[in-house]
């Protein structure tokens, strides 16, 4: 037995030694940053400072002449297109930025193209310096961050978390007011706290007991708000949307092909939903009810955050019926929803461009379905299927009509920073 035990230990040792010797480190080799890299890293971060007060920003490139330097861009036409759109009328500095507005969305893509197709970092930085001075701060940050994430010469720079650049999208307005007031009074140090549960905002006559009372009736959604309102989770979600924009295609932007892009989008949102349901169950809440466009959404929502210009997000009241408040967008979402269901029932999607039938049962079925639902660029029959994900967010997010689509006032679903 002793001999067998020794033999067994010897064999086990050989197996472990062989296993560990075959492991190859996947971590890239670390390199010491040189002086040029550190200088550029500093320049990258400095353009994030003071967004929202850009009237005081100035450097030697804030009046950069694009026409005189048009040969410094890989595609000179992007400069011409941008300048034409800018002089026609961009989003006002004091406006509300949302990609749900198709004008703002197209303008933002043109600004990103200006940054992306700059031939070198210096030209990119000069164009960004000009934009920080003249473009809406959130629109600038959107295009600037996109460029830093996707330009080949900007892949290794560290970017600040969005909640440090625009805390107004993550911290309740009343708390920010306390901070500003303390700053004006010259307070050097103070701890500020705020309640993310929303319990005190949801209290009404039909509710009794405290937050821990299992017999309380009425709104109990505050129990799960720690997950919805989590700063890190919202920051991660908005950043992931920037890393994989739905409209970006590999034909125009080199190096933007993502393997099984539709499937990864579907999987990411399925995992978020699964975690949300798990947390609900852990807190004694029921499963999520299905959304019906013509039925009331029982529980309202007060975001308590504001846009850069100080205007608050729209508060969704209790028992709001989406169709009654936003008929046009709900009809659009319903049409796209029906087309997707019909395609799923038939087991295939029809590609109009080359008259082919793409089956859903194969290995690429889930990837194809994800592309259709989320409106990924290059999906089959783009005009017919549209972007159901975008249409649904707009149908639920906009319950107030404004005089101009540059003055959209919507709910939390109208901004990727607050969508969760």
Tab-separated table of C-alpha atoms in Angstrom:
chain	number	residue	atom	x	y	z
A	1	UNK	CA	0.000	0.000	0.000
A	2	UNK	CA	2.860	2.329	0.857
A	3	UNK	CA	4.526	1.631	-2.503
A	4	UNK	CA	1.225	2.219	-4.335
A	5	UNK	CA	0.648	5.467	-2.437
A	6	UNK	CA	4.137	6.718	-3.313
A	7	UNK	CA	3.593	5.759	-6.946
A	8	UNK	CA	0.257	7.538	-6.994
A	9	UNK	CA	1.751	10.706	-5.519
A	10	UNK	CA	4.608	10.551	-8.021
A	11	UNK	CA	2.230	10.228	-10.980
A	12	UNK	CA	0.051	13.053	-9.594
A	13	UNK	CA	3.150	15.239	-9.264
A	14	UNK	CA	4.116	14.551	-12.869
A	15	UNK	CA	0.601	15.444	-14.041
A	16	UNK	CA	0.609	18.716	-12.108
A	17	UNK	CA	4.096	19.596	-13.314
A	18	UNK	CA	3.101	18.918	-16.919
A	19	UNK	CA	-0.084	20.961	-16.520
A	20	UNK	CA	1.609	24.028	-15.049
A	21	UNK	CA	4.468	23.885	-17.535
A	22	UNK	CA	1.971	24.005	-20.421
A	23	UNK	CA	0.213	27.153	-19.147
A	24	UNK	CA	1.098	30.184	-21.237
A	25	UNK	CA	0.468	33.633	-19.811
A	26	UNK	CA	-2.169	35.566	-21.749
A	27	UNK	CA	-1.249	38.896	-20.190
A	28	UNK	CA	0.475	41.252	-22.651
A	29	UNK	CA	3.978	42.338	-21.930
A	30	UNK	CA	4.066	45.506	-19.866
A	31	UNK	CA	6.061	48.412	-21.180
A	32	UNK	CA	7.200	51.535	-19.428
A	33	UNK	CA	5.337	54.569	-20.771
A	34	UNK	CA	7.585	57.071	-22.508
A	35	UNK	CA	7.436	60.844	-22.157
A	36	UNK	CA	5.410	61.368	-25.354
A	37	UNK	CA	2.755	58.890	-24.249
A	38	UNK	CA	2.408	60.538	-20.842
A	39	UNK	CA	2.120	64.001	-22.411
A	40	UNK	CA	-0.652	62.777	-24.693
A	41	UNK	CA	-2.387	61.018	-21.826
A	42	UNK	CA	-2.441	64.335	-19.977
A	43	UNK	CA	-3.859	66.113	-23.031
A	44	UNK	CA	-6.565	63.447	-23.411
A	45	UNK	CA	-7.726	63.869	-19.816
A	46	UNK	CA	-7.587	67.673	-19.858
A	47	UNK	CA	-10.292	67.848	-22.535
A	48	UNK	CA	-12.672	66.147	-20.102
A	49	UNK	CA	-12.166	68.870	-17.487
A	50	UNK	CA	-14.894	71.461	-17.005
A	51	UNK	CA	-17.436	70.112	-19.478
A	52	UNK	CA	-20.590	72.114	-18.915
A	53	UNK	CA	-18.591	75.335	-18.487
A	54	UNK	CA	-16.829	75.343	-21.829
A	55	UNK	CA	-17.323	79.079	-22.376
A	56	UNK	CA	-14.250	79.522	-20.170
A	57	UNK	CA	-12.182	76.962	-22.083
A	58	UNK	CA	-9.440	78.197	-24.368
A	59	UNK	CA	-6.228	76.869	-25.877
A	60	UNK	CA	-4.321	77.554	-29.072
A	61	UNK	CA	-6.619	75.263	-31.089
A	62	UNK	CA	-10.068	76.442	-30.012
A	63	UNK	CA	-10.337	78.372	-33.294
A	64	UNK	CA	-8.778	75.654	-35.430
A	65	UNK	CA	-9.185	76.236	-39.188
A	66	UNK	CA	-10.498	72.998	-40.689
A	67	UNK	CA	-10.552	74.219	-44.285
A	68	UNK	CA	-6.899	75.253	-44.147
A	69	UNK	CA	-5.975	71.824	-42.754
A	70	UNK	CA	-8.331	69.637	-44.763
A	71	UNK	CA	-5.403	67.623	-46.145
A	72	UNK	CA	-4.702	66.394	-42.585
A	73	UNK	CA	-7.735	64.092	-42.759
A	74	UNK	CA	-7.908	60.690	-44.475
A	75	UNK	CA	-11.283	61.602	-45.952
A	76	UNK	CA	-11.507	65.334	-46.737
A	77	UNK	CA	-15.244	64.947	-47.384
A	78	UNK	CA	-15.900	64.345	-43.680
A	79	UNK	CA	-14.626	67.869	-42.975
A	80	UNK	CA	-16.873	69.338	-45.667
A	81	UNK	CA	-19.906	67.373	-44.454
A	82	UNK	CA	-19.308	68.353	-40.834
A	83	UNK	CA	-18.850	72.064	-41.540
A	84	UNK	CA	-21.978	72.106	-43.692
A	85	UNK	CA	-24.006	70.437	-40.929
A	86	UNK	CA	-22.510	72.684	-38.240
A	87	UNK	CA	-23.322	75.898	-40.084
A	88	UNK	CA	-26.803	74.584	-40.830
A	89	UNK	CA	-27.401	74.253	-37.089
A	90	UNK	CA	-26.057	71.791	-34.511
A	91	UNK	CA	-27.566	70.980	-31.132
A	92	UNK	CA	-27.491	74.226	-29.083
A	93	UNK	CA	-24.969	74.374	-26.239
A	94	UNK	CA	-27.827	74.625	-23.723
A	95	UNK	CA	-29.948	71.934	-25.399
A	96	UNK	CA	-30.660	68.351	-24.324
A	97	UNK	CA	-28.521	65.605	-25.816
A	98	UNK	CA	-30.251	62.353	-26.694
A	99	UNK	CA	-29.503	59.907	-29.494
A	100	UNK	CA	-33.245	59.349	-29.816
A	101	UNK	CA	-33.330	62.604	-31.789
A	102	UNK	CA	-32.318	61.617	-35.326
A	103	UNK	CA	-30.882	65.101	-36.023
A	104	UNK	CA	-28.647	64.923	-32.976
A	105	UNK	CA	-27.668	61.344	-33.811
A	106	UNK	CA	-26.589	62.229	-37.368
A	107	UNK	CA	-24.716	65.311	-36.146
A	108	UNK	CA	-22.871	63.236	-33.544
A	109	UNK	CA	-21.781	60.696	-36.149
A	110	UNK	CA	-20.433	63.498	-38.338
A	111	UNK	CA	-18.474	64.865	-35.381
A	112	UNK	CA	-17.112	61.389	-34.642
A	113	UNK	CA	-16.074	61.008	-38.298
A	114	UNK	CA	-14.158	64.275	-37.990
A	115	UNK	CA	-12.214	62.843	-35.044
A	116	UNK	CA	-11.860	59.316	-36.400
A	117	UNK	CA	-10.489	60.191	-39.840
A	118	UNK	CA	-7.843	62.630	-38.608
A	119	UNK	CA	-4.508	61.398	-39.970
A	120	UNK	CA	-2.587	61.681	-36.704
A	121	UNK	CA	-3.056	62.319	-33.002
A	122	UNK	CA	-2.110	65.999	-33.257
A	123	UNK	CA	-4.834	66.692	-35.827
A	124	UNK	CA	-7.330	64.712	-33.757
A	125	UNK	CA	-6.447	66.701	-30.625
A	126	UNK	CA	-6.738	70.031	-32.429
A	127	UNK	CA	-10.156	69.097	-33.840
A	128	UNK	CA	-11.283	67.944	-30.385
A	129	UNK	CA	-10.064	71.193	-28.786
A	130	UNK	CA	-12.161	73.167	-31.260
A	131	UNK	CA	-15.189	70.942	-30.639
A	132	UNK	CA	-14.981	71.264	-26.856
A	133	UNK	CA	-15.352	75.024	-27.236
A	134	UNK	CA	-18.148	75.038	-29.817
A	135	UNK	CA	-20.181	71.832	-29.408
A	136	UNK	CA	-22.719	70.759	-26.780
A	137	UNK	CA	-20.685	69.278	-23.879
A	138	UNK	CA	-22.403	65.869	-23.789
A	139	UNK	CA	-22.399	65.612	-27.579
A	140	UNK	CA	-18.690	66.432	-27.578
A	141	UNK	CA	-17.955	63.885	-24.826
A	142	UNK	CA	-19.901	61.233	-26.725
A	143	UNK	CA	-17.976	61.687	-29.992
A	144	UNK	CA	-14.640	62.287	-28.240
A	145	UNK	CA	-14.891	59.120	-26.119
A	146	UNK	CA	-15.976	57.119	-29.171
A	147	UNK	CA	-12.908	58.311	-31.063
A	148	UNK	CA	-10.569	57.473	-28.174
A	149	UNK	CA	-12.026	53.972	-27.992
A	150	UNK	CA	-11.822	53.277	-31.722
A	151	UNK	CA	-8.850	55.218	-33.121
A	152	UNK	CA	-5.839	52.927	-33.538
A	153	UNK	CA	-3.469	55.476	-31.996
A	154	UNK	CA	-5.634	55.982	-28.870
A	155	UNK	CA	-6.237	52.409	-27.731
A	156	UNK	CA	-4.031	52.517	-24.622
A	157	UNK	CA	-5.057	55.803	-23.028
A	158	UNK	CA	-6.937	55.682	-19.738
A	159	UNK	CA	-10.354	57.355	-19.814
A	160	UNK	CA	-12.137	58.801	-16.780
A	161	UNK	CA	-15.372	57.132	-15.612
A	162	UNK	CA	-18.396	58.971	-16.960
A	163	UNK	CA	-19.807	59.607	-13.490
A	164	UNK	CA	-16.767	61.806	-12.768
A	165	UNK	CA	-17.265	63.813	-15.974
A	166	UNK	CA	-21.057	64.216	-15.661
A	167	UNK	CA	-22.068	63.525	-12.039
A	168	UNK	CA	-25.456	65.125	-12.719
A	169	UNK	CA	-26.556	61.909	-14.484
A	170	UNK	CA	-25.699	59.754	-11.471
A	171	UNK	CA	-26.187	61.854	-8.312
A	172	UNK	CA	-29.618	63.268	-7.316
A	173	UNK	CA	-30.071	66.955	-8.088
A	174	UNK	CA	-30.790	67.905	-4.468
A	175	UNK	CA	-27.484	66.371	-3.356
A	176	UNK	CA	-25.584	68.249	-6.065
A	177	UNK	CA	-27.295	71.433	-4.905
A	178	UNK	CA	-25.976	70.836	-1.385
A	179	UNK	CA	-22.466	70.305	-2.775
A	180	UNK	CA	-22.556	73.506	-4.845
A	181	UNK	CA	-23.902	75.471	-1.895
A	182	UNK	CA	-21.106	74.162	0.349
A	183	UNK	CA	-18.555	75.075	-2.330
A	184	UNK	CA	-19.873	78.627	-2.515
A	185	UNK	CA	-19.646	78.924	1.261
A	186	UNK	CA	-16.014	77.866	1.166
A	187	UNK	CA	-16.485	74.531	2.933
A	188	UNK	CA	-13.245	72.579	2.619
A	189	UNK	CA	-14.460	69.125	3.597
A	190	UNK	CA	-17.867	67.577	4.156
A	191	UNK	CA	-19.482	64.185	3.662
A	192	UNK	CA	-22.620	64.127	1.524
A	193	UNK	CA	-25.012	61.191	1.552
A	194	UNK	CA	-28.139	60.454	-0.414
A	195	UNK	CA	-30.790	57.742	-0.461
A	196	UNK	CA	-31.038	55.683	-3.636
A	197	UNK	CA	-33.942	53.531	-2.482
A	198	UNK	CA	-36.575	56.088	-3.434
A	199	UNK	CA	-38.677	54.863	-0.482
A	200	UNK	CA	-39.462	58.311	0.844
A	201	UNK	CA	-40.476	59.443	-2.662
A	202	UNK	CA	-42.868	56.553	-3.234
A	203	UNK	CA	-44.756	56.847	0.057
A	204	UNK	CA	-48.503	57.315	-0.251
A	205	UNK	CA	-51.659	56.746	1.781
A	206	UNK	CA	-52.227	53.144	0.682
A	207	UNK	CA	-48.805	52.135	1.985
A	208	UNK	CA	-48.096	51.422	5.626
A	209	UNK	CA	-45.227	50.041	7.684
A	210	UNK	CA	-41.522	50.614	7.160
A	211	UNK	CA	-39.178	49.451	4.383
A	212	UNK	CA	-38.518	46.219	6.311
A	213	UNK	CA	-42.181	45.502	7.058
A	214	UNK	CA	-43.194	42.348	5.097
A	215	UNK	CA	-46.862	43.355	5.399
A	216	UNK	CA	-46.378	46.685	3.623
A	217	UNK	CA	-48.593	47.130	0.573
A	218	UNK	CA	-48.258	49.518	-2.345
A	219	UNK	CA	-44.905	50.218	-3.920
A	220	UNK	CA	-42.150	47.853	-2.904
A	221	UNK	CA	-39.924	48.492	-5.919
A	222	UNK	CA	-37.598	50.573	-3.761
A	223	UNK	CA	-36.169	47.277	-2.479
A	224	UNK	CA	-34.437	46.642	-5.796
A	225	UNK	CA	-33.421	50.212	-6.619
A	226	UNK	CA	-29.907	49.642	-5.236
A	227	UNK	CA	-29.249	47.631	-8.395
A	228	UNK	CA	-30.968	49.952	-10.862
A	229	UNK	CA	-29.329	53.047	-9.402
A	230	UNK	CA	-25.864	51.517	-9.010
A	231	UNK	CA	-23.331	54.060	-10.312
A	232	UNK	CA	-20.837	51.445	-11.431
A	233	UNK	CA	-23.447	49.368	-13.279
A	234	UNK	CA	-24.812	52.389	-15.157
A	235	UNK	CA	-21.294	53.540	-16.005
A	236	UNK	CA	-20.414	50.049	-17.307
A	237	UNK	CA	-23.560	49.849	-19.437
A	238	UNK	CA	-23.080	53.261	-21.047
A	239	UNK	CA	-19.392	52.533	-21.733
A	240	UNK	CA	-20.212	49.158	-23.302
A	241	UNK	CA	-22.621	50.925	-25.653
A	242	UNK	CA	-19.793	53.228	-26.706
A	243	UNK	CA	-17.451	50.309	-27.337
A	244	UNK	CA	-19.991	48.617	-29.601
A	245	UNK	CA	-22.150	51.304	-31.288
A	246	UNK	CA	-25.073	49.814	-33.180
A	247	UNK	CA	-24.541	52.052	-36.216
A	248	UNK	CA	-20.799	51.386	-36.686
A	249	UNK	CA	-19.978	49.148	-39.637
A	250	UNK	CA	-16.659	47.603	-40.771
A	251	UNK	CA	-16.989	48.885	-44.337
A	252	UNK	CA	-16.583	52.495	-43.259
A	253	UNK	CA	-14.557	52.081	-40.078
A	254	UNK	CA	-11.585	49.757	-40.265
A	255	UNK	CA	-11.146	47.226	-37.509
A	256	UNK	CA	-14.738	47.417	-36.230
A	257	UNK	CA	-15.804	43.839	-36.974
A	258	UNK	CA	-17.039	42.062	-33.844
A	259	UNK	CA	-17.531	38.311	-33.877
A	260	UNK	CA	-21.181	37.307	-33.330
A	261	UNK	CA	-22.127	40.877	-32.499
A	262	UNK	CA	-25.868	40.288	-32.397
A	263	UNK	CA	-25.536	37.254	-30.151
A	264	UNK	CA	-23.273	39.103	-27.715
A	265	UNK	CA	-25.773	41.978	-27.462
A	266	UNK	CA	-28.606	39.555	-26.830
A	267	UNK	CA	-26.571	37.631	-24.268
A	268	UNK	CA	-25.487	40.797	-22.423
A	269	UNK	CA	-29.051	42.028	-21.984
A	270	UNK	CA	-30.279	38.550	-21.081
A	271	UNK	CA	-27.667	38.390	-18.320
A	272	UNK	CA	-28.662	41.836	-16.998
A	273	UNK	CA	-32.286	40.723	-16.931
A	274	UNK	CA	-31.393	37.435	-15.211
A	275	UNK	CA	-29.469	39.292	-12.481
A	276	UNK	CA	-32.360	41.716	-12.038
A	277	UNK	CA	-34.862	38.863	-11.612
A	278	UNK	CA	-32.510	37.107	-9.174
A	279	UNK	CA	-32.255	40.253	-7.027
A	280	UNK	CA	-36.040	40.668	-7.094
A	281	UNK	CA	-36.574	37.143	-5.838
A	282	UNK	CA	-33.938	37.633	-3.127
A	283	UNK	CA	-35.844	40.695	-1.924
A	284	UNK	CA	-39.228	38.994	-1.898
A	285	UNK	CA	-40.486	40.685	-5.065
A	286	UNK	CA	-42.432	38.898	-7.828
A	287	UNK	CA	-41.130	38.143	-11.300
A	288	UNK	CA	-41.168	40.961	-13.844
A	289	UNK	CA	-44.533	41.346	-15.542
A	290	UNK	CA	-44.710	41.411	-19.325
A	291	UNK	CA	-45.010	44.839	-20.909
A	292	UNK	CA	-48.232	45.553	-22.765
A	293	UNK	CA	-48.308	48.746	-24.812
A	294	UNK	CA	-52.021	49.316	-24.187
A	295	UNK	CA	-52.009	48.483	-20.461
A	296	UNK	CA	-50.828	50.676	-17.575
A	297	UNK	CA	-47.286	50.395	-16.221
A	298	UNK	CA	-48.177	50.091	-12.556
A	299	UNK	CA	-45.092	51.569	-10.916
A	300	UNK	CA	-43.875	55.064	-11.759
A	301	UNK	CA	-40.293	56.285	-11.629
A	302	UNK	CA	-38.647	59.520	-10.524
A	303	UNK	CA	-35.023	59.651	-11.819
A	304	UNK	CA	-34.131	62.638	-9.573
A	305	UNK	CA	-31.218	63.485	-11.893
A	306	UNK	CA	-30.889	66.367	-14.320
A	307	UNK	CA	-29.361	67.192	-17.680
A	308	UNK	CA	-26.263	69.364	-17.991
A	309	UNK	CA	-28.457	72.419	-18.569
A	310	UNK	CA	-30.304	71.785	-15.305
A	311	UNK	CA	-33.578	70.514	-16.763
A	312	UNK	CA	-34.840	67.388	-14.985
A	313	UNK	CA	-35.656	64.081	-16.612
A	314	UNK	CA	-39.340	63.400	-17.066
A	315	UNK	CA	-40.999	61.688	-14.086
A	316	UNK	CA	-43.087	58.691	-15.134
A	317	UNK	CA	-46.291	58.655	-13.067
A	318	UNK	CA	-47.985	55.532	-11.729
A	319	UNK	CA	-50.272	53.585	-14.063
A	320	UNK	CA	-49.037	55.276	-17.218
A	321	UNK	CA	-50.343	53.716	-20.437
A	322	UNK	CA	-47.602	54.006	-23.111
A	323	UNK	CA	-50.033	54.118	-26.048
A	324	UNK	CA	-52.035	56.998	-24.570
A	325	UNK	CA	-48.992	59.228	-24.085
A	326	UNK	CA	-46.874	58.357	-27.153
A	327	UNK	CA	-49.110	56.885	-29.838
A	328	UNK	CA	-46.782	57.418	-32.805
A	329	UNK	CA	-43.736	55.739	-31.300
A	330	UNK	CA	-45.795	52.912	-29.764
A	331	UNK	CA	-47.342	52.151	-33.161
A	332	UNK	CA	-43.867	52.086	-34.715
A	333	UNK	CA	-42.555	49.747	-32.011
A	334	UNK	CA	-45.619	47.489	-32.411
A	335	UNK	CA	-45.124	47.257	-36.191
A	336	UNK	CA	-41.448	46.327	-35.834
A	337	UNK	CA	-42.303	43.874	-33.062
A	338	UNK	CA	-44.877	42.121	-35.276
A	339	UNK	CA	-42.426	41.862	-38.178
A	340	UNK	CA	-39.852	40.192	-35.935
A	341	UNK	CA	-42.449	37.775	-34.512
A	342	UNK	CA	-43.615	36.893	-38.034
A	343	UNK	CA	-40.028	36.163	-39.088
A	344	UNK	CA	-39.464	34.004	-35.992
A	345	UNK	CA	-42.665	32.058	-36.707
A	346	UNK	CA	-41.540	31.470	-40.291
A	347	UNK	CA	-38.104	30.357	-39.098
A	348	UNK	CA	-36.122	32.668	-41.378
A	349	UNK	CA	-35.371	36.287	-42.296
A	350	UNK	CA	-35.649	37.544	-45.859
A	351	UNK	CA	-32.680	39.537	-47.145
A	352	UNK	CA	-33.996	41.990	-49.729
A	353	UNK	CA	-30.600	43.045	-51.138
A	354	UNK	CA	-29.782	39.624	-52.622
A	355	UNK	CA	-33.168	37.858	-52.395
A	356	UNK	CA	-32.035	35.113	-50.032
A	357	UNK	CA	-33.651	33.401	-47.060
A	358	UNK	CA	-31.564	33.327	-43.879
A	359	UNK	CA	-32.613	30.466	-41.541
A	360	UNK	CA	-32.888	30.972	-37.792
A	361	UNK	CA	-32.264	27.334	-36.880
A	362	UNK	CA	-28.565	27.248	-37.759
A	363	UNK	CA	-25.537	28.179	-35.676
A	364	UNK	CA	-25.917	31.822	-36.693
A	365	UNK	CA	-29.604	32.040	-35.806
A	366	UNK	CA	-29.244	33.763	-32.436
A	367	UNK	CA	-26.640	36.154	-33.819
A	368	UNK	CA	-28.995	37.041	-36.658
A	369	UNK	CA	-31.915	37.554	-34.279
A	370	UNK	CA	-29.824	39.808	-32.044
A	371	UNK	CA	-28.799	41.966	-34.996
A	372	UNK	CA	-32.431	42.398	-36.017
A	373	UNK	CA	-33.722	43.232	-32.527
A	374	UNK	CA	-30.975	45.737	-31.675
A	375	UNK	CA	-30.698	47.241	-35.161
A	376	UNK	CA	-27.030	46.424	-35.735
A	377	UNK	CA	-25.549	47.947	-38.880
A	378	UNK	CA	-25.394	45.418	-41.718
A	379	UNK	CA	-28.449	43.436	-40.556
A	380	UNK	CA	-30.755	41.896	-43.179
A	381	UNK	CA	-33.461	44.134	-44.651
A	382	UNK	CA	-32.467	47.161	-42.547
A	383	UNK	CA	-35.307	49.431	-43.652
A	384	UNK	CA	-37.967	46.782	-43.121
A	385	UNK	CA	-36.920	45.634	-39.642
A	386	UNK	CA	-35.616	49.001	-38.434
A	387	UNK	CA	-34.325	49.050	-34.847
A	388	UNK	CA	-36.883	47.579	-32.481
A	389	UNK	CA	-34.687	48.206	-29.422
A	390	UNK	CA	-34.419	51.931	-30.221
A	391	UNK	CA	-38.119	52.249	-31.085
A	392	UNK	CA	-39.133	50.572	-27.820
A	393	UNK	CA	-36.935	52.885	-25.731
A	394	UNK	CA	-38.365	55.938	-27.487
A	395	UNK	CA	-41.932	54.687	-27.034
A	396	UNK	CA	-41.406	54.239	-23.294
A	397	UNK	CA	-39.097	57.202	-22.715
A	398	UNK	CA	-40.906	60.101	-24.352
A	399	UNK	CA	-44.263	60.944	-22.829
A	400	UNK	CA	-44.008	64.726	-23.315
A	401	UNK	CA	-44.077	66.441	-26.697
A	402	UNK	CA	-41.930	69.521	-27.269
A	403	UNK	CA	-41.888	72.230	-29.917
A	404	UNK	CA	-38.529	71.143	-31.312
A	405	UNK	CA	-36.755	67.792	-31.567
A	406	UNK	CA	-33.657	69.614	-30.294
A	407	UNK	CA	-35.517	70.240	-27.036
A	408	UNK	CA	-36.507	66.683	-26.191
A	409	UNK	CA	-37.467	66.168	-22.561
A	410	UNK	CA	-37.742	62.474	-21.864
A	411	UNK	CA	-37.462	59.955	-19.081
A	412	UNK	CA	-34.459	57.951	-17.951
A	413	UNK	CA	-34.735	55.618	-20.951
A	414	UNK	CA	-33.825	58.442	-23.339
A	415	UNK	CA	-30.167	58.508	-22.292
A	416	UNK	CA	-27.707	55.600	-22.302
A	417	UNK	CA	-26.250	57.056	-19.086
A	418	UNK	CA	-29.502	56.417	-17.209
A	419	UNK	CA	-31.128	53.555	-19.138
A	420	UNK	CA	-30.614	50.919	-16.455
